[in-house]
Short mmCIF file of C-alpha atoms in Angstrom, two decimals:
data_model
loop_
_atom_site.label_atom_id
_atom_site.label_comp_id
_atom_site.label_asym_id
_atom_site.label_seq_id
_atom_site.Cartn_x
_atom_site.Cartn_y
_atom_site.Cartn_z
CA UNK A 1 10.62 -55.91 -0.59
CA UNK A 2 11.35 -52.05 -0.81
CA UNK A 3 9.36 -49.90 1.91
CA UNK A 4 7.42 -46.94 0.82
CA UNK A 5 8.93 -43.92 2.83
CA UNK A 6 6.43 -42.72 5.84
CA UNK A 7 3.88 -40.37 4.80
CA UNK A 8 5.04 -36.93 6.98
CA UNK A 9 3.25 -36.06 9.93
CA UNK A 10 1.61 -32.91 9.67
CA UNK A 11 2.84 -29.67 11.59
CA UNK A 12 0.74 -29.48 14.60
CA UNK A 13 -1.94 -26.89 14.31
CA UNK A 14 -1.45 -24.26 17.34
CA UNK A 15 -3.62 -23.04 19.36
CA UNK A 16 -1.81 -20.47 20.78
CA UNK A 17 0.32 -17.05 19.85
CA UNK A 18 1.78 -14.43 20.92
CA UNK A 19 0.92 -12.27 17.47
CA UNK A 20 -1.92 -13.51 15.54
CA UNK A 21 -1.97 -12.04 12.55
CA UNK A 22 -4.62 -11.74 10.06
CA UNK A 23 -4.03 -11.68 6.48
CA UNK A 24 -1.46 -12.56 4.12
CA UNK A 25 -1.10 -9.51 2.16
CA UNK A 26 2.20 -7.18 2.06
CA UNK A 27 2.05 -5.96 5.56
CA UNK A 28 0.88 -9.35 7.27
CA UNK A 29 3.42 -11.09 5.44
CA UNK A 30 6.34 -8.76 6.64
CA UNK A 31 5.73 -8.31 10.05
CA UNK A 32 5.55 -12.15 10.58
CA UNK A 33 8.91 -12.25 9.00
CA UNK A 34 10.24 -9.54 11.03
CA UNK A 35 8.70 -11.51 14.07
CA UNK A 36 9.58 -14.49 13.50
CA UNK A 37 13.46 -12.91 12.63
CA UNK A 38 13.02 -11.05 16.39
CA UNK A 39 12.79 -14.91 18.74
CA UNK A 40 8.48 -14.26 18.84
CA UNK A 41 6.43 -16.96 17.74
CA UNK A 42 3.25 -15.72 16.00
CA UNK A 43 0.86 -17.04 13.13
CA UNK A 44 -0.46 -16.00 9.83
CA UNK A 45 -4.34 -16.54 9.00
CA UNK A 46 -4.66 -16.22 5.47
CA UNK A 47 -8.73 -16.59 3.86
CA UNK A 48 -7.60 -16.72 0.60
CA UNK A 49 -5.24 -20.01 -1.71
CA UNK A 50 -1.98 -18.89 -1.79
CA UNK A 51 -2.01 -18.83 -5.47
CA UNK A 52 -4.56 -15.85 -5.49
CA UNK A 53 -2.64 -13.82 -3.42
CA UNK A 54 0.23 -14.13 -5.52
CA UNK A 55 -1.16 -12.85 -8.79
CA UNK A 56 -3.27 -10.09 -7.26
CA UNK A 57 -2.09 -6.69 -9.13
CA UNK A 58 -1.42 -4.16 -6.42
CA UNK A 59 1.30 -1.73 -6.54
CA UNK A 60 4.72 -1.74 -8.26
CA UNK A 61 6.23 1.28 -6.33
CA UNK A 62 8.90 0.92 -3.71
CA UNK A 63 9.98 3.46 -1.81
CA UNK A 64 13.81 3.64 0.02
CA UNK A 65 12.95 2.59 3.10
CA UNK A 66 10.85 0.05 1.89
CA UNK A 67 13.81 -1.52 0.00
CA UNK A 68 16.00 -1.42 2.86
CA UNK A 69 13.65 -3.12 5.06
CA UNK A 70 13.31 -5.82 2.76
CA UNK A 71 16.74 -6.26 2.69
CA UNK A 72 17.19 -5.60 6.35
CA UNK A 73 14.89 -8.85 6.77
CA UNK A 74 16.77 -10.60 4.30
CA UNK A 75 13.47 -10.70 1.11
CA UNK A 76 15.42 -8.73 -0.74
CA UNK A 77 17.66 -10.92 -3.20
CA UNK A 78 15.17 -11.39 -5.39
CA UNK A 79 13.97 -7.61 -5.52
CA UNK A 80 17.78 -6.52 -6.04
CA UNK A 81 18.50 -8.56 -8.60
CA UNK A 82 15.23 -8.45 -11.32
CA UNK A 83 13.84 -5.07 -9.48
CA UNK A 84 14.55 -1.48 -11.55
CA UNK A 85 15.89 1.60 -9.41
CA UNK A 86 14.65 4.79 -10.18
CA UNK A 87 16.10 8.06 -9.94
CA UNK A 88 13.13 9.68 -10.93
CA UNK A 89 9.60 10.39 -12.72
CA UNK A 90 8.87 12.56 -15.54
CA UNK A 91 5.93 15.00 -15.84
CA UNK A 92 4.34 16.01 -18.70
CA UNK A 93 1.85 18.74 -19.05
CA UNK A 94 0.62 21.77 -21.36
CA UNK A 95 2.20 19.52 -24.14
CA UNK A 96 5.84 19.56 -22.39
CA UNK A 97 7.93 17.47 -20.56
CA UNK A 98 9.65 18.23 -17.11
CA UNK A 99 12.49 15.13 -15.36
CA UNK A 100 11.98 15.00 -11.19
CA UNK A 101 15.69 14.44 -10.50
CA UNK A 102 14.97 12.46 -7.05
CA UNK A 103 18.96 11.97 -5.35
CA UNK A 104 19.93 15.43 -6.36
CA UNK A 105 16.54 16.41 -4.28
CA UNK A 106 17.13 14.11 -1.67
CA UNK A 107 20.80 13.46 -0.66
CA UNK A 108 20.81 9.95 -2.61
CA UNK A 109 17.24 8.71 -2.24
CA UNK A 110 15.58 6.71 -5.25
CA UNK A 111 12.50 4.12 -5.72
CA UNK A 112 12.56 0.55 -6.84
CA UNK A 113 9.65 -1.10 -9.18
CA UNK A 114 9.18 -4.50 -8.29
CA UNK A 115 6.02 -5.44 -8.53
CA UNK A 116 3.70 -6.58 -5.40
CA UNK A 117 2.78 -9.65 -6.46
CA UNK A 118 6.52 -10.16 -6.53
CA UNK A 119 7.16 -9.11 -2.81
CA UNK A 120 4.89 -11.66 -2.11
CA UNK A 121 6.27 -14.72 -3.25
CA UNK A 122 9.38 -13.75 -1.83
CA UNK A 123 7.69 -12.99 1.74
CA UNK A 124 5.99 -15.85 1.33
CA UNK A 125 8.62 -18.75 -0.05
CA UNK A 126 10.87 -17.36 2.59
CA UNK A 127 7.70 -18.25 5.36
CA UNK A 128 6.57 -21.80 3.62
CA UNK A 129 10.54 -22.32 4.24
CA UNK A 130 11.78 -21.10 7.66
CA UNK A 131 9.06 -18.95 9.00
CA UNK A 132 6.14 -19.46 11.47
CA UNK A 133 2.82 -21.11 10.39
CA UNK A 134 1.45 -19.76 7.37
CA UNK A 135 -2.64 -20.98 7.07
CA UNK A 136 -4.50 -20.20 3.67
CA UNK A 137 -8.23 -20.89 2.88
CA UNK A 138 -8.56 -19.97 7.00
CA UNK A 139 -11.28 -17.67 6.74
CA UNK A 140 -11.53 -15.15 10.40
CA UNK A 141 -15.47 -14.77 11.47
CA UNK A 142 -15.03 -13.23 14.68
CA UNK A 143 -12.45 -11.51 17.11
CA UNK A 144 -12.60 -11.24 20.84
CA UNK A 145 -11.48 -10.30 23.65
CA UNK A 146 -9.65 -7.50 22.81
CA UNK A 147 -10.62 -4.40 24.55
CA UNK A 148 -9.83 -2.12 27.49
CA UNK A 149 -10.94 -0.06 30.05
CA UNK A 150 -11.67 3.68 29.50
CA UNK A 151 -11.76 5.49 26.92
CA UNK A 152 -9.10 4.85 23.72
CA UNK A 153 -9.79 8.47 22.41
CA UNK A 154 -8.50 12.18 22.73
CA UNK A 155 -10.40 14.43 25.93
CA UNK A 156 -13.09 14.93 23.41
CA UNK A 157 -13.61 11.29 22.37
CA UNK A 158 -13.15 11.84 19.28
CA UNK A 159 -10.56 9.68 18.09
CA UNK A 160 -8.16 12.15 17.11
CA UNK A 161 -4.38 12.25 17.06
CA UNK A 162 -3.68 14.42 19.56
CA UNK A 163 -3.83 13.67 23.62
CA UNK A 164 -4.51 9.53 22.47
CA UNK A 165 -5.21 7.88 25.72
CA UNK A 166 -4.91 3.92 25.44
CA UNK A 167 -6.89 2.06 27.60
CA UNK A 168 -5.94 -0.06 30.45
CA UNK A 169 -5.72 -3.37 29.01
CA UNK A 170 -8.59 -5.33 30.81
CA UNK A 171 -6.91 -8.56 32.48
CA UNK A 172 -9.73 -10.70 32.40
CA UNK A 173 -10.21 -10.78 28.01
CA UNK A 174 -7.82 -13.60 25.97
CA UNK A 175 -7.19 -12.47 23.06
CA UNK A 176 -9.09 -15.10 20.64
CA UNK A 177 -9.11 -15.28 16.50
CA UNK A 178 -12.41 -17.73 15.46
CA UNK A 179 -11.79 -18.99 12.01
CA UNK A 180 -12.82 -21.85 9.83
CA UNK A 181 -9.96 -23.83 8.25
CA UNK A 182 -11.39 -25.78 4.92
CA UNK A 183 -10.20 -29.51 6.49
CA UNK A 184 -9.67 -29.17 10.42
CA UNK A 185 -13.06 -26.29 9.94
CA UNK A 186 -14.32 -24.78 12.97
CA UNK A 187 -10.73 -23.48 15.02
CA UNK A 188 -9.31 -20.83 17.30
CA UNK A 189 -6.46 -19.24 18.36
CA UNK A 190 -5.86 -17.40 21.14
CA UNK A 191 -3.06 -14.93 21.27
CA UNK A 192 -1.36 -12.09 22.71
CA UNK A 193 -1.69 -9.53 20.63
CA UNK A 194 -4.11 -10.37 17.42
CA UNK A 195 -3.29 -7.79 14.03
CA UNK A 196 -5.48 -7.06 11.72
CA UNK A 197 -3.80 -7.16 8.16
CA UNK A 198 -6.97 -7.78 6.61
CA UNK A 199 -7.42 -4.72 4.55
CA UNK A 200 -10.49 -2.41 3.81
CA UNK A 201 -13.04 -5.26 3.84
CA UNK A 202 -11.79 -7.56 6.56
CA UNK A 203 -13.15 -8.68 9.88
CA UNK A 204 -10.43 -6.84 12.22
CA UNK A 205 -11.14 -3.25 12.10
CA UNK A 206 -14.89 -4.19 13.10
CA UNK A 207 -13.95 -5.60 16.39
CA UNK A 208 -12.86 -1.85 17.52
CA UNK A 209 -16.29 -0.22 18.54
CA UNK A 210 -18.39 1.63 16.47
CA UNK A 211 -18.57 4.66 19.03
CA UNK A 212 -14.24 4.50 19.12
CA UNK A 213 -14.21 4.64 15.69
CA UNK A 214 -13.65 7.67 13.43
CA UNK A 215 -13.85 7.46 9.68
CA UNK A 216 -12.70 10.09 7.31
CA UNK A 217 -12.98 9.38 3.43
CA UNK A 218 -13.45 11.35 0.56
CA UNK A 219 -14.77 9.64 -3.16
CA UNK A 220 -13.33 10.86 -6.28
CA UNK A 221 -14.64 11.71 -9.46
CA UNK A 222 -13.55 9.79 -11.30
CA UNK A 223 -11.77 6.14 -11.56
CA UNK A 224 -8.56 4.84 -13.00
CA UNK A 225 -9.07 2.32 -16.62
CA UNK A 226 -5.70 0.51 -16.12
CA UNK A 227 -3.92 -2.49 -18.30
CA UNK A 228 -1.26 -5.36 -18.10
CA UNK A 229 0.32 -5.55 -21.65
CA UNK A 230 3.00 -7.39 -22.95
CA UNK A 231 4.72 -5.22 -24.44
CA UNK A 232 7.93 -3.21 -23.66
CA UNK A 233 8.47 0.61 -22.25
CA UNK A 234 9.92 2.64 -24.40
CA UNK A 235 10.71 5.48 -21.67
CA UNK A 236 13.08 4.91 -18.65
CA UNK A 237 10.84 6.15 -15.69
CA UNK A 238 7.03 6.97 -15.08
CA UNK A 239 5.59 9.56 -16.70
CA UNK A 240 2.36 11.22 -15.34
CA UNK A 241 0.73 13.30 -17.65
CA UNK A 242 -1.88 15.88 -17.19
CA UNK A 243 -4.03 16.54 -20.52
CA UNK A 244 -7.47 17.99 -20.73
CA UNK A 245 -8.70 14.60 -21.84
CA UNK A 246 -7.72 13.80 -18.42
CA UNK A 247 -4.91 12.00 -16.53
CA UNK A 248 -2.37 9.07 -17.75
CA UNK A 249 0.09 7.11 -16.15
CA UNK A 250 2.93 4.84 -18.02
CA UNK A 251 4.38 2.89 -15.47
CA UNK A 252 6.53 -0.27 -15.83
CA UNK A 253 6.29 -3.93 -14.43
CA UNK A 254 9.80 -5.17 -16.17
CA UNK A 255 11.38 -4.38 -19.34
CA UNK A 256 8.90 -6.60 -21.48
CA UNK A 257 5.66 -5.69 -19.68
CA UNK A 258 3.98 -2.38 -19.14
CA UNK A 259 1.41 -1.31 -17.00
CA UNK A 260 -0.85 1.87 -17.98
CA UNK A 261 -4.08 4.03 -16.47
CA UNK A 262 -5.86 6.66 -17.90
CA UNK A 263 -8.14 8.06 -16.03
CA UNK A 264 -11.99 7.64 -16.69
CA UNK A 265 -15.66 8.35 -15.37
CA UNK A 266 -16.87 6.23 -12.12
CA UNK A 267 -18.50 3.33 -13.36
CA UNK A 268 -16.86 2.79 -16.38
CA UNK A 269 -16.74 -0.91 -17.94
CA UNK A 270 -13.80 -2.14 -19.72
CA UNK A 271 -15.43 -4.03 -21.65
CA UNK A 272 -16.23 -0.50 -23.40
CA UNK A 273 -12.20 0.04 -24.07
CA UNK A 274 -11.33 -1.61 -26.75
CA UNK A 275 -7.36 -2.42 -26.72
CA UNK A 276 -6.90 0.22 -29.75
CA UNK A 277 -8.90 2.69 -28.13
CA UNK A 278 -6.77 2.61 -25.14
CA UNK A 279 -3.38 2.83 -26.70
CA UNK A 280 -4.85 5.72 -28.78
CA UNK A 281 -5.47 7.39 -26.07
CA UNK A 282 -2.94 7.11 -23.73
CA UNK A 283 -0.92 7.86 -27.40
CA UNK A 284 -2.47 11.63 -26.81
CA UNK A 285 -2.78 12.17 -23.41
CA UNK A 286 1.61 11.84 -23.35
CA UNK A 287 1.92 13.60 -26.42
CA UNK A 288 4.29 17.08 -26.37
CA UNK A 289 5.17 19.57 -28.76
CA UNK A 290 8.74 18.35 -28.84
CA UNK A 291 8.31 14.87 -29.89
CA UNK A 292 4.95 14.62 -32.05
CA UNK A 293 5.93 11.46 -33.06
CA UNK A 294 6.37 9.92 -29.72
CA UNK A 295 4.39 6.44 -29.63
CA UNK A 296 3.85 3.70 -27.21
CA UNK A 297 5.31 0.53 -28.45
CA UNK A 298 2.00 -1.63 -28.33
CA UNK A 299 1.84 -5.31 -27.44
CA UNK A 300 -0.80 -7.70 -25.81
CA UNK A 301 -3.06 -6.77 -23.38
CA UNK A 302 -3.33 -9.17 -20.95
CA UNK A 303 -4.94 -7.56 -18.09
CA UNK A 304 -7.83 -4.95 -18.24
CA UNK A 305 -9.56 -3.30 -15.00
CA UNK A 306 -10.96 -0.03 -13.66
CA UNK A 307 -9.58 0.79 -10.46
CA UNK A 308 -12.09 3.77 -8.21
CA UNK A 309 -10.30 6.91 -6.47
CA UNK A 310 -10.46 7.01 -2.67
CA UNK A 311 -9.06 8.38 0.31
CA UNK A 312 -10.08 6.71 3.24
CA UNK A 313 -8.44 6.08 7.26
CA UNK A 314 -9.77 5.44 10.19
CA UNK A 315 -8.57 6.05 13.84
CA UNK A 316 -7.43 4.68 15.74
CA UNK A 317 -5.56 2.25 14.83
CA UNK A 318 -5.00 0.61 18.14
CA UNK A 319 -7.71 -0.68 20.38
CA UNK A 320 -6.68 -2.64 23.72
CA UNK A 321 -4.66 -5.82 22.09
CA UNK A 322 -6.13 -5.14 18.74
CA UNK A 323 -3.58 -3.77 15.84
CA UNK A 324 -4.58 -2.47 12.26
CA UNK A 325 -1.86 -2.10 9.81
CA UNK A 326 -1.92 -1.43 6.29
CA UNK A 327 -5.49 -0.90 3.91
CA UNK A 328 -7.12 -2.10 7.31
CA UNK A 329 -6.82 1.38 8.79
CA UNK A 330 -6.04 3.59 5.88
CA UNK A 331 -6.28 3.70 1.81
CA UNK A 332 -4.89 6.09 -0.32
CA UNK A 333 -5.16 7.04 -4.34
CA UNK A 334 -2.53 5.21 -6.38
CA UNK A 335 -1.35 7.99 -7.55
CA UNK A 336 1.70 8.97 -4.84
CA UNK A 337 2.30 5.32 -5.14
CA UNK A 338 2.09 5.16 -0.92
CA UNK A 339 -0.62 2.14 -0.93
CA UNK A 340 1.86 -0.42 0.36
CA UNK A 341 4.42 1.74 1.18
CA UNK A 342 2.11 2.65 4.08
CA UNK A 343 1.82 -0.81 4.87
CA UNK A 344 4.81 -1.73 5.42
CA UNK A 345 5.72 1.67 7.01
CA UNK A 346 3.28 0.69 9.75
CA UNK A 347 4.55 -2.75 10.28
CA UNK A 348 7.76 -1.93 10.27
CA UNK A 349 6.51 1.00 13.71
CA UNK A 350 5.10 -2.36 15.11
CA UNK A 351 7.60 -4.96 15.04
CA UNK A 352 9.41 -2.66 16.88
CA UNK A 353 7.09 -1.84 19.48
CA UNK A 354 6.29 -5.27 19.51
CA UNK A 355 10.07 -6.39 20.03
CA UNK A 356 10.21 -3.73 22.70
CA UNK A 357 7.38 -5.90 24.33
CA UNK A 358 9.02 -8.29 24.38
CA UNK A 359 12.68 -8.16 25.55
CA UNK A 360 11.95 -5.33 28.23
CA UNK A 361 8.26 -5.86 28.93
CA UNK A 362 7.99 -2.29 28.14
CA UNK A 363 4.72 -1.32 26.45
CA UNK A 364 5.62 2.71 25.45
CA UNK A 365 6.53 2.15 21.44
CA UNK A 366 2.86 -0.07 21.70
CA UNK A 367 0.94 3.05 23.30
CA UNK A 368 1.98 5.22 20.87
CA UNK A 369 1.27 2.65 17.76
CA UNK A 370 -1.64 4.55 16.33
CA UNK A 371 -0.25 8.19 16.97
CA UNK A 372 3.18 7.33 15.44
CA UNK A 373 1.45 5.95 12.60
CA UNK A 374 -1.29 8.40 11.76
CA UNK A 375 1.13 11.26 12.24
CA UNK A 376 2.80 9.68 8.42
CA UNK A 377 -0.22 8.24 7.56
CA UNK A 378 -1.64 11.68 7.57
CA UNK A 379 1.31 13.34 5.59
CA UNK A 380 0.78 10.80 2.76
CA UNK A 381 -2.54 10.98 2.50
CA UNK A 382 -1.88 14.80 2.45
CA UNK A 383 0.16 14.15 -0.65
CA UNK A 384 -1.44 11.24 -2.58
CA UNK A 385 -4.18 13.91 -2.71
CA UNK A 386 -2.50 16.87 -3.74
CA UNK A 387 -0.66 14.26 -6.38
CA UNK A 388 -4.71 13.53 -7.31
CA UNK A 389 -6.18 16.65 -7.72
CA UNK A 390 -2.51 18.07 -9.47
CA UNK A 391 -3.23 15.53 -12.44
CA UNK A 392 -6.43 15.23 -13.15
CA UNK A 393 -9.40 16.78 -14.45
CA UNK A 394 -12.49 16.79 -12.38
CA UNK A 395 -15.17 17.16 -14.76
CA UNK A 396 -16.69 19.84 -11.99
CA UNK A 397 -13.11 22.20 -13.01
CA UNK A 398 -13.75 25.43 -14.94
CA UNK A 399 -11.08 26.87 -16.61
CA UNK A 400 -9.54 28.82 -13.66
CA UNK A 401 -9.42 25.60 -11.82
CA UNK A 402 -7.20 24.27 -14.80
CA UNK A 403 -4.68 27.25 -14.82
CA UNK A 404 -4.55 26.61 -11.17
CA UNK A 405 -3.18 23.21 -11.93
CA UNK A 406 -0.96 23.81 -15.02
CA UNK A 407 0.75 26.95 -12.95
CA UNK A 408 1.39 24.81 -10.07
CA UNK A 409 2.93 22.16 -12.46
CA UNK A 410 5.11 25.31 -13.75
CA UNK A 411 6.38 26.00 -10.28
CA UNK A 412 7.45 22.25 -9.56
CA UNK A 413 9.41 22.31 -12.90
CA UNK A 414 10.71 26.07 -12.37
CA UNK A 415 11.30 25.54 -8.37
CA UNK A 416 13.94 23.48 -6.59
CA UNK A 417 11.78 23.87 -3.37
CA UNK A 418 8.47 22.40 -4.80
CA UNK A 419 10.26 19.78 -6.70
CA UNK A 420 12.05 18.50 -3.79
CA UNK A 421 8.85 18.84 -1.51
CA UNK A 422 7.50 15.75 -4.08
CA UNK A 423 10.58 14.30 -4.29
CA UNK A 424 10.99 13.76 -0.79
CA UNK A 425 7.29 12.77 -0.34
CA UNK A 426 7.49 10.38 -3.23
CA UNK A 427 10.64 8.56 -1.83
CA UNK A 428 9.56 8.47 1.09
CA UNK A 429 9.64 10.01 4.14
CA UNK A 430 11.22 8.57 7.79
CA UNK A 431 9.03 5.66 9.19
CA UNK A 432 8.96 7.04 12.38
CA UNK A 433 9.42 10.80 12.74
CA UNK A 434 9.92 12.72 16.14
CA UNK A 435 7.54 13.95 17.92
CA UNK A 436 6.22 17.17 17.26
#
């Protein structure tokens, strides 16, 4: 008589790990992959289920450095097969068009169109196959035991990027993550280090005492109405358009799926924009005099949402044994395609620091983590801010300010130096630039 196969024994739930990672977005998953490849144990806790994180529509442009990191981490196979390499972008303004050629301006660098959802799917599959433990539906409720002795900011207590003073770690504290799993209930995980990759609304950042945090923020007076459409792009590269009616962006997710955006007033209800109105407005804002018959290929709109625009940074990105990465520490408006790429840069710097600590015992790179990342973060914040201010129609703009925008766009079109500055920032600055 045949016997049934034995029920597999569930994997043991770790109670301690070297690095506890909160959040299974691109930052948390990539950090886990880098640490696992280096032989450092870690655990990833994610409050949502797998289906949710694999379906979130987010960024789709990967810098050259991000592409290189994914390849070296063993997560680039499908990206290289299905991603769309892009060697430039097109600027449209004053009903004219100009292309920025990245390789000729940056020594061969380019970008890759590959949706964040696909990157997350790749990293989740690798993690579940042979990576570190990953627990979905595990909501972190509290972090404790991460603090240090002494001041963490600069000499004035500002928390700025200059003269950062890492506190002496308190040896009597044990970094602990308290979380609630849907099946196991309340659970704790002790760690040597905790990394908050849990986004703007996560709990990690608030574990840094309020008196030691400095927040810098700008909210823009407009939003983006974004659609995902089953329509083949009729353009080969992204189109950034400045028009008297507002900004428009023509992007893509694949040869058959378009991702398109319109500048709209804050508080816009997507229901106010039926599909036909969106397509008509996109055609109007993307129009040029050189090709008046040019139109987008229309198709079914499968997703529609409004995205507010914000620039936001918290300093420092480290407090004792707690380190922040990605949207937990900074947010950029999407105009410069920097958000996902900044998160990748953070975790690359952090992985290098944790590997140094693991191999040599030195905390030199960990002590410099916040300052190293913030130097690059602020350059990306500036680029994203400048692109946003350059291309959007501010309701408070005068005709004078609009003419300044057009003048700068014209300079980019006719000055190799100005075009190179845009191209170098867009394709990505070095992940860990030397100290000034």
